[in-house]
Amino acid sequence: GAWPIDAWAVVVTAFLCMLQGMDFVETRDAEVNLIVGFIVSLRAGVLEEICFRWLLFLSVTVGIWILDFLLLGFMGLHIVQWIFMSILCPIANFFTLGYLAPYLTGTVGGWWVAAAMISVNSRFRNGHAYLGPLGYVNSWFLGMYFFWVVFNYGIIPAMAIHFFYDLLIYAVIFVNAVMERRKGLRLRF
């Protein structure tokens, strides 16, 4: 199930809320922020999964194969394949604890599927760089988890899990804002 990543979202978000505190506007507009958070979470869950785990993944799968062919693959020197299968995929497999081994080793789908996963997930991670170092690393792991969900259960469950994960973060922020408001948070500048 998805409960470990959901627990991670709750614990880390609660910790960051306590660490950073909230300002007057965040506590005053808590309900509006939760509604906006619902919409943002729904959009991210649906569109990011379609974009990264489907459209980009499929196009990069073909593109990576063509790139390898053009970079001397037609002569039997598969440089792109070697970089992914000898360096990048084993590292990713280590950090994902082997859960994606059938895909990252090329056993299922071929080496270009493994290379596409790594490439697309790097783009997913980079798209979340605005979240800071923790968010950057966290997004890489979440992206790999979403690939695992798509490969084992389909894109609709991945959308639902992604949506719920993001919504949980907004819900924790909402609860924290309401608690701060009830404590009588003073205006801070």
PDB file of C-alpha atoms in Angstrom:
ATOM      1  CA  GLY A   1       0.000   0.000   0.000  1.00  0.00           C
ATOM      2  CA  ALA A   2       0.816   3.655  -0.085  1.00  0.00           C
ATOM      3  CA  TRP A   3       0.643   4.188   3.670  1.00  0.00           C
ATOM      4  CA  PRO A   4       4.437   4.537   4.169  1.00  0.00           C
ATOM      5  CA  ILE A   5       4.663   7.515   1.807  1.00  0.00           C
ATOM      6  CA  ASP A   6       1.498   8.982   3.313  1.00  0.00           C
ATOM      7  CA  ALA A   7       2.960   8.652   6.818  1.00  0.00           C
ATOM      8  CA  TRP A   8       6.174  10.237   5.516  1.00  0.00           C
ATOM      9  CA  ALA A   9       4.175  13.180   4.101  1.00  0.00           C
ATOM     10  CA  VAL A  10       2.366  13.742   7.392  1.00  0.00           C
ATOM     11  CA  VAL A  11       5.409  13.457   9.653  1.00  0.00           C
ATOM     12  CA  VAL A  12       7.769  15.562   7.533  1.00  0.00           C
ATOM     13  CA  THR A  13       5.172  18.244   6.846  1.00  0.00           C
ATOM     14  CA  ALA A  14       4.191  18.462  10.521  1.00  0.00           C
ATOM     15  CA  PHE A  15       7.851  18.721  11.490  1.00  0.00           C
ATOM     16  CA  LEU A  16       8.502  21.460   8.922  1.00  0.00           C
ATOM     17  CA  CYS A  17       5.405  23.376  10.065  1.00  0.00           C
ATOM     18  CA  MET A  18       6.643  23.295  13.650  1.00  0.00           C
ATOM     19  CA  LEU A  19      10.144  24.265  12.585  1.00  0.00           C
ATOM     20  CA  GLN A  20       9.196  27.128  10.280  1.00  0.00           C
ATOM     21  CA  GLY A  21       6.028  28.445  11.898  1.00  0.00           C
ATOM     22  CA  MET A  22       3.252  30.182  10.011  1.00  0.00           C
ATOM     23  CA  ASP A  23       2.481  33.779   9.305  1.00  0.00           C
ATOM     24  CA  PHE A  24      -0.777  35.650   9.850  1.00  0.00           C
ATOM     25  CA  VAL A  25      -1.976  35.298   6.251  1.00  0.00           C
ATOM     26  CA  GLU A  26      -1.433  31.520   6.251  1.00  0.00           C
ATOM     27  CA  THR A  27      -3.491  31.076   9.394  1.00  0.00           C
ATOM     28  CA  ARG A  28      -6.176  33.573   8.367  1.00  0.00           C
ATOM     29  CA  ASP A  29      -6.654  31.953   4.933  1.00  0.00           C
ATOM     30  CA  ALA A  30      -6.346  28.320   6.057  1.00  0.00           C
ATOM     31  CA  GLU A  31      -9.675  27.218   4.579  1.00  0.00           C
ATOM     32  CA  VAL A  32      -9.042  28.883   1.227  1.00  0.00           C
ATOM     33  CA  ASN A  33      -5.545  27.381   1.127  1.00  0.00           C
ATOM     34  CA  LEU A  34      -7.012  23.921   1.731  1.00  0.00           C
ATOM     35  CA  ILE A  35      -9.453  24.338  -1.174  1.00  0.00           C
ATOM     36  CA  VAL A  36      -6.660  25.589  -3.418  1.00  0.00           C
ATOM     37  CA  GLY A  37      -4.532  22.687  -2.180  1.00  0.00           C
ATOM     38  CA  PHE A  38      -7.253  20.232  -3.200  1.00  0.00           C
ATOM     39  CA  ILE A  39      -7.296  21.663  -6.731  1.00  0.00           C
ATOM     40  CA  VAL A  40      -3.488  21.769  -6.982  1.00  0.00           C
ATOM     41  CA  SER A  41      -3.250  18.182  -5.686  1.00  0.00           C
ATOM     42  CA  LEU A  42      -5.846  16.935  -8.155  1.00  0.00           C
ATOM     43  CA  ARG A  43      -4.109  18.674 -11.047  1.00  0.00           C
ATOM     44  CA  ALA A  44      -0.694  17.357 -10.009  1.00  0.00           C
ATOM     45  CA  GLY A  45      -1.958  13.821  -9.430  1.00  0.00           C
ATOM     46  CA  VAL A  46      -3.622  13.586 -12.811  1.00  0.00           C
ATOM     47  CA  LEU A  47      -1.459  15.715 -15.079  1.00  0.00           C
ATOM     48  CA  GLU A  48       1.960  14.828 -13.675  1.00  0.00           C
ATOM     49  CA  GLU A  49       1.229  11.117 -13.886  1.00  0.00           C
ATOM     50  CA  ILE A  50      -0.054  11.408 -17.452  1.00  0.00           C
ATOM     51  CA  CYS A  51       2.911  13.573 -18.408  1.00  0.00           C
ATOM     52  CA  PHE A  52       5.757  11.770 -16.649  1.00  0.00           C
ATOM     53  CA  ARG A  53       4.641   8.157 -16.286  1.00  0.00           C
ATOM     54  CA  TRP A  54       2.953   7.940 -19.673  1.00  0.00           C
ATOM     55  CA  LEU A  55       3.679  10.533 -22.375  1.00  0.00           C
ATOM     56  CA  LEU A  56       7.279  11.437 -21.526  1.00  0.00           C
ATOM     57  CA  PHE A  57       8.096   7.884 -20.540  1.00  0.00           C
ATOM     58  CA  LEU A  58       6.893   6.446 -23.837  1.00  0.00           C
ATOM     59  CA  SER A  59       8.555   9.131 -25.953  1.00  0.00           C
ATOM     60  CA  VAL A  60      11.860   8.915 -24.059  1.00  0.00           C
ATOM     61  CA  THR A  61      11.800   5.117 -24.369  1.00  0.00           C
ATOM     62  CA  VAL A  62      11.899   5.503 -28.140  1.00  0.00           C
ATOM     63  CA  GLY A  63      14.214   8.527 -28.030  1.00  0.00           C
ATOM     64  CA  ILE A  64      16.812   6.834 -25.855  1.00  0.00           C
ATOM     65  CA  TRP A  65      16.977   3.876 -28.231  1.00  0.00           C
ATOM     66  CA  ILE A  66      17.418   6.210 -31.212  1.00  0.00           C
ATOM     67  CA  LEU A  67      20.093   8.222 -29.349  1.00  0.00           C
ATOM     68  CA  ASP A  68      22.040   5.057 -28.577  1.00  0.00           C
ATOM     69  CA  PHE A  69      21.828   3.998 -32.210  1.00  0.00           C
ATOM     70  CA  LEU A  70      23.038   7.391 -33.467  1.00  0.00           C
ATOM     71  CA  LEU A  71      25.903   7.583 -30.959  1.00  0.00           C
ATOM     72  CA  LEU A  72      27.737   4.656 -32.546  1.00  0.00           C
ATOM     73  CA  GLY A  73      25.174   2.032 -31.597  1.00  0.00           C
ATOM     74  CA  PHE A  74      24.851   1.239 -35.282  1.00  0.00           C
ATOM     75  CA  MET A  75      28.500   0.113 -35.082  1.00  0.00           C
ATOM     76  CA  GLY A  76      27.923  -2.067 -32.040  1.00  0.00           C
ATOM     77  CA  LEU A  77      29.276   0.522 -29.564  1.00  0.00           C
ATOM     78  CA  HIS A  78      26.282   1.110 -27.308  1.00  0.00           C
ATOM     79  CA  ILE A  79      27.599   4.031 -25.261  1.00  0.00           C
ATOM     80  CA  VAL A  80      24.220   5.250 -24.004  1.00  0.00           C
ATOM     81  CA  GLN A  81      23.192   1.737 -23.051  1.00  0.00           C
ATOM     82  CA  TRP A  82      26.488   1.220 -21.204  1.00  0.00           C
ATOM     83  CA  ILE A  83      26.141   4.477 -19.212  1.00  0.00           C
ATOM     84  CA  PHE A  84      22.658   3.574 -18.043  1.00  0.00           C
ATOM     85  CA  MET A  85      23.090  -0.151 -17.472  1.00  0.00           C
ATOM     86  CA  SER A  86      26.579  -0.010 -15.917  1.00  0.00           C
ATOM     87  CA  ILE A  87      26.325   3.173 -13.853  1.00  0.00           C
ATOM     88  CA  LEU A  88      22.961   4.911 -13.488  1.00  0.00           C
ATOM     89  CA  CYS A  89      20.544   1.978 -13.233  1.00  0.00           C
ATOM     90  CA  PRO A  90      22.591   0.031 -10.653  1.00  0.00           C
ATOM     91  CA  ILE A  91      22.772   3.163  -8.485  1.00  0.00           C
ATOM     92  CA  ALA A  92      19.007   3.698  -8.818  1.00  0.00           C
ATOM     93  CA  ASN A  93      18.387   0.020  -8.092  1.00  0.00           C
ATOM     94  CA  PHE A  94      20.475   0.269  -4.911  1.00  0.00           C
ATOM     95  CA  PHE A  95      18.584   3.330  -3.649  1.00  0.00           C
ATOM     96  CA  THR A  96      15.179   1.839  -4.474  1.00  0.00           C
ATOM     97  CA  LEU A  97      16.136  -1.291  -2.496  1.00  0.00           C
ATOM     98  CA  GLY A  98      15.713  -3.536  -5.524  1.00  0.00           C
ATOM     99  CA  TYR A  99      11.951  -3.032  -5.766  1.00  0.00           C
ATOM    100  CA  LEU A 100      12.339  -1.894  -9.365  1.00  0.00           C
ATOM    101  CA  ALA A 101      15.074  -4.412 -10.228  1.00  0.00           C
ATOM    102  CA  PRO A 102      13.124  -6.165 -13.025  1.00  0.00           C
ATOM    103  CA  TYR A 103      12.787  -2.805 -14.791  1.00  0.00           C
ATOM    104  CA  LEU A 104      16.127  -1.236 -13.866  1.00  0.00           C
ATOM    105  CA  THR A 105      18.121  -4.288 -14.941  1.00  0.00           C
ATOM    106  CA  GLY A 106      16.350  -4.461 -18.295  1.00  0.00           C
ATOM    107  CA  THR A 107      14.811  -7.848 -17.527  1.00  0.00           C
ATOM    108  CA  VAL A 108      11.327  -6.442 -18.145  1.00  0.00           C
ATOM    109  CA  GLY A 109      11.007  -4.201 -21.171  1.00  0.00           C
ATOM    110  CA  GLY A 110      14.636  -3.941 -22.167  1.00  0.00           C
ATOM    111  CA  TRP A 111      17.433  -1.569 -21.271  1.00  0.00           C
ATOM    112  CA  TRP A 112      15.736   1.405 -22.951  1.00  0.00           C
ATOM    113  CA  VAL A 113      12.817   1.126 -20.504  1.00  0.00           C
ATOM    114  CA  ALA A 114      15.276   1.334 -17.600  1.00  0.00           C
ATOM    115  CA  ALA A 115      17.039   4.282 -19.207  1.00  0.00           C
ATOM    116  CA  ALA A 116      13.733   6.047 -19.869  1.00  0.00           C
ATOM    117  CA  MET A 117      12.669   5.575 -16.240  1.00  0.00           C
ATOM    118  CA  ILE A 118      15.879   7.161 -14.986  1.00  0.00           C
ATOM    119  CA  SER A 119      15.722  10.009 -17.517  1.00  0.00           C
ATOM    120  CA  VAL A 120      12.068  10.851 -16.978  1.00  0.00           C
ATOM    121  CA  ASN A 121      12.336  10.564 -13.222  1.00  0.00           C
ATOM    122  CA  SER A 122      15.297  12.954 -13.244  1.00  0.00           C
ATOM    123  CA  ARG A 123      13.107  15.452 -15.047  1.00  0.00           C
ATOM    124  CA  PHE A 124      10.310  14.867 -12.499  1.00  0.00           C
ATOM    125  CA  ARG A 125      12.821  15.459  -9.685  1.00  0.00           C
ATOM    126  CA  ASN A 126      14.186  18.603 -11.341  1.00  0.00           C
ATOM    127  CA  GLY A 127      10.658  19.934 -11.718  1.00  0.00           C
ATOM    128  CA  HIS A 128      10.352  19.846  -7.933  1.00  0.00           C
ATOM    129  CA  ALA A 129      13.688  21.561  -7.200  1.00  0.00           C
ATOM    130  CA  TYR A 130      11.777  24.603  -5.920  1.00  0.00           C
ATOM    131  CA  LEU A 131      10.923  22.490  -2.847  1.00  0.00           C
ATOM    132  CA  GLY A 132      14.515  22.700  -1.648  1.00  0.00           C
ATOM    133  CA  PRO A 133      17.054  19.913  -1.086  1.00  0.00           C
ATOM    134  CA  LEU A 134      14.680  17.656   0.871  1.00  0.00           C
ATOM    135  CA  GLY A 135      11.908  18.099  -1.686  1.00  0.00           C
ATOM    136  CA  TYR A 136      14.357  17.505  -4.529  1.00  0.00           C
ATOM    137  CA  VAL A 137      15.519  14.161  -3.134  1.00  0.00           C
ATOM    138  CA  ASN A 138      12.026  13.225  -1.948  1.00  0.00           C
ATOM    139  CA  SER A 139      10.614  13.840  -5.441  1.00  0.00           C
ATOM    140  CA  TRP A 140      13.115  11.430  -6.965  1.00  0.00           C
ATOM    141  CA  PHE A 141      12.058   8.642  -4.602  1.00  0.00           C
ATOM    142  CA  LEU A 142       8.359   9.424  -5.071  1.00  0.00           C
ATOM    143  CA  GLY A 143       8.772   9.409  -8.852  1.00  0.00           C
ATOM    144  CA  MET A 144      10.366   5.982  -8.738  1.00  0.00           C
ATOM    145  CA  TYR A 145       7.571   4.777  -6.453  1.00  0.00           C
ATOM    146  CA  PHE A 146       4.977   6.109  -8.900  1.00  0.00           C
ATOM    147  CA  PHE A 147       6.704   4.169 -11.697  1.00  0.00           C
ATOM    148  CA  TRP A 148       6.465   1.034  -9.553  1.00  0.00           C
ATOM    149  CA  VAL A 149       2.729   1.684  -9.018  1.00  0.00           C
ATOM    150  CA  VAL A 150       2.135   2.259 -12.742  1.00  0.00           C
ATOM    151  CA  PHE A 151       4.007  -0.910 -13.719  1.00  0.00           C
ATOM    152  CA  ASN A 152       2.209  -3.041 -11.132  1.00  0.00           C
ATOM    153  CA  TYR A 153      -1.272  -1.503 -10.871  1.00  0.00           C
ATOM    154  CA  GLY A 154      -1.742   1.026 -13.679  1.00  0.00           C
ATOM    155  CA  ILE A 155      -1.824   4.768 -14.107  1.00  0.00           C
ATOM    156  CA  ILE A 156      -5.167   5.408 -12.367  1.00  0.00           C
ATOM    157  CA  PRO A 157      -3.918   4.121  -8.966  1.00  0.00           C
ATOM    158  CA  ALA A 158      -0.735   6.173  -9.443  1.00  0.00           C
ATOM    159  CA  MET A 159      -2.863   9.274 -10.050  1.00  0.00           C
ATOM    160  CA  ALA A 160      -4.934   8.576  -6.946  1.00  0.00           C
ATOM    161  CA  ILE A 161      -1.879   7.951  -4.744  1.00  0.00           C
ATOM    162  CA  HIS A 162      -0.128  11.072  -6.052  1.00  0.00           C
ATOM    163  CA  PHE A 163      -3.255  13.180  -5.479  1.00  0.00           C
ATOM    164  CA  PHE A 164      -3.764  11.844  -1.960  1.00  0.00           C
ATOM    165  CA  TYR A 165      -0.083  12.316  -1.057  1.00  0.00           C
ATOM    166  CA  ASP A 166      -0.155  15.971  -2.116  1.00  0.00           C
ATOM    167  CA  LEU A 167      -3.533  16.541  -0.452  1.00  0.00           C
ATOM    168  CA  LEU A 168      -2.231  15.107   2.828  1.00  0.00           C
ATOM    169  CA  ILE A 169       0.491  17.744   2.831  1.00  0.00           C
ATOM    170  CA  TYR A 170      -2.092  20.500   2.395  1.00  0.00           C
ATOM    171  CA  ALA A 171      -4.278  18.915   5.091  1.00  0.00           C
ATOM    172  CA  VAL A 172      -1.422  18.891   7.619  1.00  0.00           C
ATOM    173  CA  ILE A 173      -0.654  22.535   6.810  1.00  0.00           C
ATOM    174  CA  PHE A 174      -4.364  23.326   7.250  1.00  0.00           C
ATOM    175  CA  VAL A 175      -4.552  21.601  10.632  1.00  0.00           C
ATOM    176  CA  ASN A 176      -1.405  23.391  11.755  1.00  0.00           C
ATOM    177  CA  ALA A 177      -2.794  26.758  10.604  1.00  0.00           C
ATOM    178  CA  VAL A 178      -6.060  26.209  12.460  1.00  0.00           C
ATOM    179  CA  MET A 179      -4.172  25.185  15.607  1.00  0.00           C
ATOM    180  CA  GLU A 180      -1.966  28.280  15.323  1.00  0.00           C
ATOM    181  CA  ARG A 181      -5.050  30.448  14.849  1.00  0.00           C
ATOM    182  CA  ARG A 182      -6.717  28.934  17.930  1.00  0.00           C
ATOM    183  CA  LYS A 183      -3.612  29.625  19.991  1.00  0.00           C
ATOM    184  CA  GLY A 184      -4.010  33.258  19.054  1.00  0.00           C
ATOM    185  CA  LEU A 185      -1.148  33.667  16.636  1.00  0.00           C
ATOM    186  CA  ARG A 186       0.017  37.269  16.599  1.00  0.00           C
ATOM    187  CA  LEU A 187       0.832  39.101  13.417  1.00  0.00           C
ATOM    188  CA  ARG A 188       4.528  38.608  12.573  1.00  0.00           C
ATOM    189  CA  PHE A 189       6.555  40.636  10.144  1.00  0.00           C
TER     190      PHE A 189
END
